Coordinates of C-alpha atoms and ligand atoms in Angstrom, one line a residue:
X1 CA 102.0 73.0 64.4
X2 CA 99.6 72.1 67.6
X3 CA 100.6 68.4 68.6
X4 CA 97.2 67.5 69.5
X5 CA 96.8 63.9 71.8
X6 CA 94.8 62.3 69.2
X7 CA 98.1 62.5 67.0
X8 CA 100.7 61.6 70.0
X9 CA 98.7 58.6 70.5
X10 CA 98.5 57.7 66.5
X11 CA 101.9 58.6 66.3
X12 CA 102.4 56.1 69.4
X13 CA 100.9 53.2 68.1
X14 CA 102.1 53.1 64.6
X15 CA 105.6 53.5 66.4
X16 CA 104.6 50.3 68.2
X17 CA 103.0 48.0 66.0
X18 CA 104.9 45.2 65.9
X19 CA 107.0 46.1 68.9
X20 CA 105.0 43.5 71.0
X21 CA 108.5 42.0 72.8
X22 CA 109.5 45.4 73.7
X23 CA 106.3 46.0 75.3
X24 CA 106.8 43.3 77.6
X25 CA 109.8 44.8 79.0
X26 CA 108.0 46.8 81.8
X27 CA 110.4 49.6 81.8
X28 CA 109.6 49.9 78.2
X29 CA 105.9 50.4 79.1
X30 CA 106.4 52.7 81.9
X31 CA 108.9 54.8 79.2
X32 CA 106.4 55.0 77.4
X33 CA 103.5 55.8 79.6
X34 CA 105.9 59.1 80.4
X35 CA 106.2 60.2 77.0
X36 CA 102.6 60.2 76.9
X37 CA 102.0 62.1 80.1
X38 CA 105.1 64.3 78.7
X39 CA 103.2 65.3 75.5
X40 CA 99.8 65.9 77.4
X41 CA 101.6 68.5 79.9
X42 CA 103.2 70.1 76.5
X43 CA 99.9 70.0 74.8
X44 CA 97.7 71.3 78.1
X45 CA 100.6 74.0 78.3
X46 CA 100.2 75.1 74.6
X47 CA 96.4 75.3 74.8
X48 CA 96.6 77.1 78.1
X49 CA 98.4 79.6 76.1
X50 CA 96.1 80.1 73.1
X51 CA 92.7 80.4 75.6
X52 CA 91.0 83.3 75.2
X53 CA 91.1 85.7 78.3
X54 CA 87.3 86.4 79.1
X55 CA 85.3 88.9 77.7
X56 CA 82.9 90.9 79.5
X57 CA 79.2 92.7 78.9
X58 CA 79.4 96.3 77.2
X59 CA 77.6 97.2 80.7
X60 CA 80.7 95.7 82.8
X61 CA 83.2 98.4 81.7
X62 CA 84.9 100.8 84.3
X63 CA 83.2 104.0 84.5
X64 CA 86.5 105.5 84.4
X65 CA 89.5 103.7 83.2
X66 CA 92.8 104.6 84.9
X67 CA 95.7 105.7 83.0
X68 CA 99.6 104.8 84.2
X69 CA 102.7 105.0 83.4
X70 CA 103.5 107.5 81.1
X71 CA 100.2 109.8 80.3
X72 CA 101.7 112.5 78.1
X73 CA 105.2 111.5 76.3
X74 CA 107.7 114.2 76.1
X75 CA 109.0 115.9 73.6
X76 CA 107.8 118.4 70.6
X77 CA 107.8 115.5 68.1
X78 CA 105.2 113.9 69.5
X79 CA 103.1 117.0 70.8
X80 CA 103.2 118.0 67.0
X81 CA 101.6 114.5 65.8
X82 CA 99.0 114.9 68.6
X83 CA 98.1 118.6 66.9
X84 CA 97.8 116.8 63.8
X85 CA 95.9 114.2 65.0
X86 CA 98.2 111.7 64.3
X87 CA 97.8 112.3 60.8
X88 CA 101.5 111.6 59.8
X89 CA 102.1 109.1 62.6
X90 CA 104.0 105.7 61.0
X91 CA 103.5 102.1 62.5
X92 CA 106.1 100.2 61.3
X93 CA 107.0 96.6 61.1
X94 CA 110.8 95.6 60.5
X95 CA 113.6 93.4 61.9
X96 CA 113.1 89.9 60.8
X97 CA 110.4 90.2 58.1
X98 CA 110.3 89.5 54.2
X99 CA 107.8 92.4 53.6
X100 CA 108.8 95.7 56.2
X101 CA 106.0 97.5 56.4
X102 CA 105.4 101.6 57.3
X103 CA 101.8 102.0 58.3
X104 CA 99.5 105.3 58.6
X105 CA 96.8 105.4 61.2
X106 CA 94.5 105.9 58.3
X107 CA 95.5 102.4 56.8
X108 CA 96.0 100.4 60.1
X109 CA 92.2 101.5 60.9
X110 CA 90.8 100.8 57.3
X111 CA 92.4 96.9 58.6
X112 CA 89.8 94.3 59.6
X113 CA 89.4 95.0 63.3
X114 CA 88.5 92.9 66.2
X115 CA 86.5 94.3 69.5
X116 CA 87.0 93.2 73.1
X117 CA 86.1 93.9 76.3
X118 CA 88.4 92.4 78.5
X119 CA 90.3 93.3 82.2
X120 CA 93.2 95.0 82.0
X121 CA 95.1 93.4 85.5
X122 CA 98.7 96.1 87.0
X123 CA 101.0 94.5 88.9
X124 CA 100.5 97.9 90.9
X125 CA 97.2 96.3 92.3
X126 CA 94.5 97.8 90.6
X127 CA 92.1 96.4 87.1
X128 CA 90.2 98.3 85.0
X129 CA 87.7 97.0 82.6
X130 CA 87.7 98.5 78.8
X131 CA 86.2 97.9 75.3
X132 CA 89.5 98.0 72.8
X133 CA 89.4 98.2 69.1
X134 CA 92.1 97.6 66.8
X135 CA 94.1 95.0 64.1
X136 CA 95.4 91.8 64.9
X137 CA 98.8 91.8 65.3
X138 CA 98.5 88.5 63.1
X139 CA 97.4 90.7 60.0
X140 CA 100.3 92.8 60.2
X141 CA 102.7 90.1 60.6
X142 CA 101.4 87.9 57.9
X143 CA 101.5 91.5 55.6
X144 CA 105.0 91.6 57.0
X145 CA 105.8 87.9 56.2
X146 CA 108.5 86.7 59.2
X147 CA 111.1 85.1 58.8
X148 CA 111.9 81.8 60.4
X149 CA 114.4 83.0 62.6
X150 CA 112.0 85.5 64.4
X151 CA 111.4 84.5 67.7
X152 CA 110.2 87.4 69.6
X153 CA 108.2 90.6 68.5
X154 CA 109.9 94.0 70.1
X155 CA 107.4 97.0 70.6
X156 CA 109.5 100.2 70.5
X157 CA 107.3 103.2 72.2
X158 CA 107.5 107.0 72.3
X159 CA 107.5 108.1 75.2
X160 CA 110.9 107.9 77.2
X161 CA 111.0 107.3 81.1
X162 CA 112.7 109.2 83.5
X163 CA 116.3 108.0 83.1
X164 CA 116.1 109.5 79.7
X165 CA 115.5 105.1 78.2
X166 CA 112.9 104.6 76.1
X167 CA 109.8 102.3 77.0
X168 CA 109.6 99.2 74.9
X169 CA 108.6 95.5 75.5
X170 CA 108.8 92.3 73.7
X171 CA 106.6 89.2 73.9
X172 CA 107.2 85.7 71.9
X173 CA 105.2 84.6 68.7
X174 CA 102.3 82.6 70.8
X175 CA 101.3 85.8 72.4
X176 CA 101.9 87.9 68.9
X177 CA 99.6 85.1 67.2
X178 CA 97.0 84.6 69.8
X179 CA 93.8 86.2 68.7
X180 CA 93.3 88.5 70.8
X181 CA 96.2 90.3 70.6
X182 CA 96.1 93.6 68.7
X183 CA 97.2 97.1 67.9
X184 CA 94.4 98.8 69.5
X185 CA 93.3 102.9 68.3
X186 CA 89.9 103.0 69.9
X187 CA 89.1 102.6 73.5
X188 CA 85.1 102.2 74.3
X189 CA 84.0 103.6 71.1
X190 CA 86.1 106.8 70.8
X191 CA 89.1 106.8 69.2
X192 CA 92.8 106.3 71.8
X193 CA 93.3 109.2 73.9
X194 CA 97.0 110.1 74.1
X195 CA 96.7 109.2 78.4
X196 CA 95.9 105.7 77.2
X197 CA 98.6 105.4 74.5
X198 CA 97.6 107.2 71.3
X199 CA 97.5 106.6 68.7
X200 CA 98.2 102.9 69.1
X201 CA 99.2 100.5 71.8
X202 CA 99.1 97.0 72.4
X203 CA 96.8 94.5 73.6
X204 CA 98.1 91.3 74.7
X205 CA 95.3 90.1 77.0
X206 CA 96.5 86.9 78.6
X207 CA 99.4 89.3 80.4
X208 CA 99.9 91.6 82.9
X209 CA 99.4 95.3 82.5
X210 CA 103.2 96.4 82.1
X211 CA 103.3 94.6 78.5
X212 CA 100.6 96.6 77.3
X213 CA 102.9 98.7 74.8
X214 CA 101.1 102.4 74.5
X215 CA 102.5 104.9 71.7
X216 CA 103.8 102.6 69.2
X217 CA 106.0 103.3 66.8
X218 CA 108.2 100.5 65.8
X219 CA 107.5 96.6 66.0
X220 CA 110.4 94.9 65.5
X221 CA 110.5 91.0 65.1
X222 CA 114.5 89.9 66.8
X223 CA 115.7 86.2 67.2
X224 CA 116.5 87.2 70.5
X225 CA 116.4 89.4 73.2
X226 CA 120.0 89.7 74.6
X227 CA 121.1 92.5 72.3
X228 CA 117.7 94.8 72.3
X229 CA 118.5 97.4 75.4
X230 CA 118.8 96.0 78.9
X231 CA 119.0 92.6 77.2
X232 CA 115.7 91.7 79.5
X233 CA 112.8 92.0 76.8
X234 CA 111.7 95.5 78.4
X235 CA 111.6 98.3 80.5
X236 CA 110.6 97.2 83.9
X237 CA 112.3 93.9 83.3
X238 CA 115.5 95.7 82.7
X239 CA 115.5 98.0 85.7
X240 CA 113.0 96.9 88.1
X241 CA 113.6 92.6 87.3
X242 CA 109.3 92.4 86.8
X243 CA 109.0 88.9 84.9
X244 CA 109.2 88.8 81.9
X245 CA 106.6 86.3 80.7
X246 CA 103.9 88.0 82.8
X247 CA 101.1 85.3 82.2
X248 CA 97.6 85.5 83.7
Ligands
MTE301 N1 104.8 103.3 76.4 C1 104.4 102.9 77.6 N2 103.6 101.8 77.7 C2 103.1 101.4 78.9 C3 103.4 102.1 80.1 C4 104.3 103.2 80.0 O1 104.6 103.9 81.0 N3 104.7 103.6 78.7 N4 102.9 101.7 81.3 C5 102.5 100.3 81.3 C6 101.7 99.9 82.5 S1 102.6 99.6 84.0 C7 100.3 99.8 82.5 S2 99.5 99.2 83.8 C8 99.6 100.1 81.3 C9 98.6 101.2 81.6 O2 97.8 101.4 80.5 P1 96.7 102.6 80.6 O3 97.4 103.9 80.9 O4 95.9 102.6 79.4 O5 95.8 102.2 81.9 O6 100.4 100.5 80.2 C10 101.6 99.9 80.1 N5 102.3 100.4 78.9
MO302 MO1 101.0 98.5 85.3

């Protein structure tokens, strides 16, 4: 639930009706004064995280948009889905759901769909402006059904780096919620190219680049992050210490 001020402040006064000596006392007052300033600051913070990053004018995007990281994963098991066009390629969505679910590329892209055209922002110093299409990540967890001890969602990848670890990263339910936040399989009108994460990566647009998930196969929803790999919630935060909540 959003705690909005309009309900602090009911919730406030009802509290307080009748509490007219203990409002005299003026450290009472000033107690309360800082709960109220306490639940703005949590309420500011909350809606900070649910703004939309900005969208931008078909006629904005990059004329070419860089690809980094990993561009082609290794290995013959996924060279032989990328001859097939993905056709047998499985999205699935396990760990702490009711409902796990095992996804084609057919069915994810028959899903309602959202469009953006957003900025995608590296830490490496470069941004790149691109039109993504794909389901929210909300439809698949709501198929999914999570359980109320999930706290984070884990996106297992494909491709492995070059100490032989897989990519993955995690990111908590606001982000997974947020509406913005899909499993994209189009890129400006055409469908993923493998260089950009085919056949399905994530956008989480109110983070950095590095959370970006490309050539997902498994989304796992954990209670916590201690036990999954390096224990830091992904692959550059596990070897390289990048932040984990990487918020723009
Ligand atoms: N599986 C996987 N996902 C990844 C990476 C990667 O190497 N492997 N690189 C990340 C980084 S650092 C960035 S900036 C973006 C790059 O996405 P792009 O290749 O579509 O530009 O993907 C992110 N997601
Ligand atoms: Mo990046």
């Amino acid at each position: 639930m959003i705690i909005t001020r309009r309900t602090a402040l009911i919730g406030a006064s009802t509290l307080l009706a009748g509490c007219d000596r203990l409002n005299e006392s003026a450290s009472f007052r000033s107690l309360t004064a800082q709960a109220e300033r306490a639940n703005f600051t949590i309420q500011r913070s909350l809606q900070d995280r649910m703004a939309l990053a900005r969208e931008f004018a078909p006629e904005q995007r990059s004329r070419v948009f860089r690809a980094n990281g990993t561009r082609l994963p290794q290995g013959e098991d996924y060279a032989r889905h990328a001859v097939e066009k993905f056709a047998n390629w499985r999205l699935k969505v396990d760990g702490l759901v009711a409902r796990p679910l095992s996804l084609s590329m057919a069915e994810l892209r028959a899903m309602p769909a959202r469009t953006q055209i957003t900025r995608h922002d590296c830490v490496e110093g470069w941004s790149a402006i691109g039109q993504w299409t794909g389901a929210p990540l909300k439809l698949l967890l709501d198929a999914a059904g999570l359980k109320p001890t999930a706290r984070f969602l884990v996106f297992h990848c494909a491709d492995t780096m070059r100490s032989g670890v897989p990519y993955y990263e995690s990111i908590d339910l606001i982000d997974a919620l947020h509406p913005q936040t899909i499993l994209a399989w189009g890129l400006n009108g055409a469908l993923l190219d493998v260089a950009h994460g085919a056949p399905v990566r994530l956008r989480v647009e109110r983070q950095l680049g590095y959370k970006h998930a490309k050539y997902v196969e498994r989304i796992e929803a954990v209670s916590d992050l201690a036990s999954v790999y390096g224990g830091k919630g992904g692959y550059w935060e596990d070897s390289t210490g990048y932040e984990w909540y990487a918020g723009i």
